[in-house]
Amino acid sequence: KPTELTGLPAGVGEHLEGEGVEALYPPQAEAVEAGVTDGENVVAAVPTASGKTLIAELAMLSAVERGGTALYIVPLRALASEKKTEFERWEEYGVTVGVSTGNYESDGEWLGSRDIVVATSEKVDSLVRNGASWIDDLSCVVSDEVHLVDDRNRGPTLEVTLAKLRRLNHDLQTVALSATVGNAPEIADWLDAELVDSDWRPIDLKTGVHFGNAINFADGSQREVSVDSGGKQTPALVDDTLDEGGSSLVFVNSRRNAESAASRLGGVTSEHLTDEERGELRELATAIRDVSDTATSDDLAECVAKGAAFHHAGLSSEHRDLVEGAFRDRLIKVIAATPTLAAGVNTPSRRVIVRDWRRYDPEFGGMKPLDTLEVHQMMGRAGRPGLDPYGEAVLLASNNDTKEELFERYVNGEPEPVRSKLAAEPALRTHLLATVASGFANTREDLLEFLDNTLYAVQSAGNAQLETVTDTVLDYLEANEFVEREGDTITATEIGHTVSRLYLDPMSAAEIIDGLRDAAGETGRDRQYGSRGGLDRDADADADESAGFTTANDLLDEGALENGDGEEKDEQSAEAEEADADADGTDDVSALGLYHLVSRTPDMYQLYLKSGDRDEYEEVLFERETELLGRTPLEYDDVAFEEWLSALKTARMLEDWASEVDEDRIAERYEVGPGDIRGKVDTAEWLLNAAERLAGELDLPNVVSVREAKKRVEDGVREELLDLTSVRGVGRKRARRLFEAGIESRADLREADKPVVLGALRGQKTAETVLENVGREDPSMEGVVADSDAKRAGR
Ligand code: ADP
């Protein structure tokens, strides 16, 4: 019983009982047995929705009761505030909670006063880099969804962060929560932890495969769900669940599929709605339309009015919250989702339908079956404890062979082992620089010893790969002047420190620095379209292969071009000189050029270049190449050239945004959701901020252009509106209307005629707030409004 637990703040046990936790679930009891409330390290590998969060809370609350502080590491930023809200219910027992989001480059000292801090692994990593002192005093760290160390992109950060925290404080209690994985003992071994490895679930889960006219369950039972001739399996299964009053969650493999499935399934759900539900759904649809004025918003609202919804990473967080909430309240009857919903978001459902079990994988070159681990996480969302008698997770097969395969792979199959991805170069580049910069290690031996604390070391004992990659990466960092080596000692240069604190991939920093130097005319460069002498192409290929770090520009500086095709080159140099003359000593870099520069760094997730896009962007390239910084890759170099074009497409989207093109129009033009636009804009803002810092530190003359490009993308406006958008409450649309009414600056706004302001801002409250924010003495609109009402009445 929770009230019998010792070592927790007074009242916590009773509170838990009040919430319906009458007894600990078996894995929770095992964790307590293993010492999770006594400061012991514990790895809990248990199925989704089996009460992992409570294990974490018990660990953290007991740590706080002993006078310590705790850190809870979440895998997604969206989960950080959700968890914080969840933990805030302990504030009435004297436990303070903080969440760290936002700007990477700060040490977040205020967080040191909190008992429990929630943050993403990236944020924690950056706090360590920025030397947040409270991190040293932590007594307990919880890592949620630790199996994500397997993730190619984000896994290494989590892995290194845990290793660092544990090295900073050898007594740190480590609690790691994981889905059931193939190698839980290895993870426990890595973290020197007791292992709780369990298949227990609070509600029975029946898994099976639908084929023909029935679901075949693993336990041998069948449930008839007939599909009309020519009909589809998914609607039939959703309909069947609804007949029993249950909801369904349908997992598909792409956003487009999520949207089209939801739209089709709306036809099924609308048949099952009561009048009252219809009314509530109409209201919800309106609320969804109010979030943003985009096609996605409209489509979603249309589905929701019928009781269905889609869910994917292209939705804004407001949309997601509305959809998840209404699904939990059983108002929305079905969600068609991409796998983001399986990861950590608490949205259980009576029935889970895994419709697509393959996904396009560019590295694989075709449709690849999903990992068993991932499908199990989707299936784990089935069954709402206390509401459903059991949960059902169903896969779909259209023939007998597929049915057999699905049984083998997912129904009876074991999840894969988690493998460290740390030895990948981009990961090591970033983390080795950070490790040197924050003083964790300053010799090669130190570095290797530090890396010994990682899962990678556990999994690669006796294998030299880590050493080899470490050397390659150190060479790269040295070549780009981020570190210096003197004898055995490795130290970070000033710029290396900055890069690490800015949380940039060193390769992004190198690209940005090169581009800015080029723009400043610091290095003579040939950036002509069509510069494709045979020799420099080879030089590029060599650079990529042998060192993997020298940039094309460095090679050019070293005279690799000297042997190029003479004739073609002469012609080009003339124009190149012109371009350089333009840039020389002036600060004349276009926003597009800067957006392109940051879009081609590995820190920007570029827009995908569809086959039909290629011609279009080659044309754009032709027209605007002189604005781009650095040299266009050779067209023969397919990969680099494609990337250059994708970056250009991304840059154009940012330029559109910064030129006040409607969000809706942008979404349409680039076939993206509002969430994507936001994401790219945020990333660009962050990278341009970094570029501004780097330019400042290196004394480059383009600081002003960079700052302006950053502010434009931040506010989504042309240059002329920047003064107005700096007023709180004035966004891109309001600023434009004010400008058109002749109010062009903050100063104008302080002097302007109130009726004009009111007309442009279209609302008394808004107008008053804005005038107040700009510091106008008497912001009241009382008389003005009465006047204009009177005028209207008189008309
Ligand atoms: P997980 O983190 O494993 O996915 P959660 O921690 O979100 O799962 O738990 C799922 C649900 O079970 C939550 O709503 C939680 O309040 C509830 N729960 C957890 N432990 C117990 C318990 N011992 N008794 C009753 N309900 C519990």
Coordinates of N, CA and C in Angstrom, one line a residue, residues 42-43 137 183-184 217 468 480 510 512 586-587 615 655 662 682 754:
V42 N 18.0 1.9 -10.4 CA 17.0 0.9 -10.9 C 16.7 1.1 -12.4
V43 N 16.7 0.1 -13.2 CA 16.2 0.1 -14.5 C 14.9 -0.6 -14.5
D137 N 25.0 19.1 -7.9 CA 24.5 18.7 -6.6 C 23.2 17.8 -6.7
N183 N 17.3 -6.4 -24.6 CA 18.5 -6.5 -23.8 C 18.5 -5.6 -22.5
A184 N 17.4 -5.7 -21.8 CA 17.3 -4.9 -20.6 C 18.5 -5.2 -19.6
F217 N -6.9 -14.1 -32.6 CA -6.1 -13.6 -31.4 C -5.0 -14.6 -31.1
T468 N 39.0 4.7 -33.4 CA 39.2 5.2 -34.8 C 38.4 6.4 -35.0
N480 N 39.3 22.6 -38.1 CA 38.3 23.7 -38.2 C 38.6 24.7 -37.0
A510 N 31.0 25.3 -38.8 CA 32.0 25.4 -39.8 C 31.4 25.9 -41.1
I512 N 28.6 27.7 -41.4 CA 28.2 29.1 -41.2 C 29.4 30.0 -41.2
T586 N 31.7 45.6 -47.4 CA 30.3 46.0 -47.2 C 29.6 45.0 -46.4
D587 N 28.4 45.3 -46.0 CA 27.7 44.3 -45.2 C 26.4 44.0 -45.9
D615 N 13.5 20.9 -61.3 CA 13.6 22.0 -62.3 C 13.3 23.3 -61.8
E655 N 12.0 32.7 -46.6 CA 11.9 34.0 -47.2 C 10.4 34.4 -47.4
D662 N 1.0 34.6 -46.5 CA 0.1 33.9 -45.6 C 0.5 32.5 -45.2
D682 N 11.6 28.3 -36.1 CA 12.4 28.3 -34.8 C 13.8 27.9 -35.0
K754 N -6.0 58.3 -32.6 CA -6.6 57.0 -32.1 C -7.6 56.3 -33.0

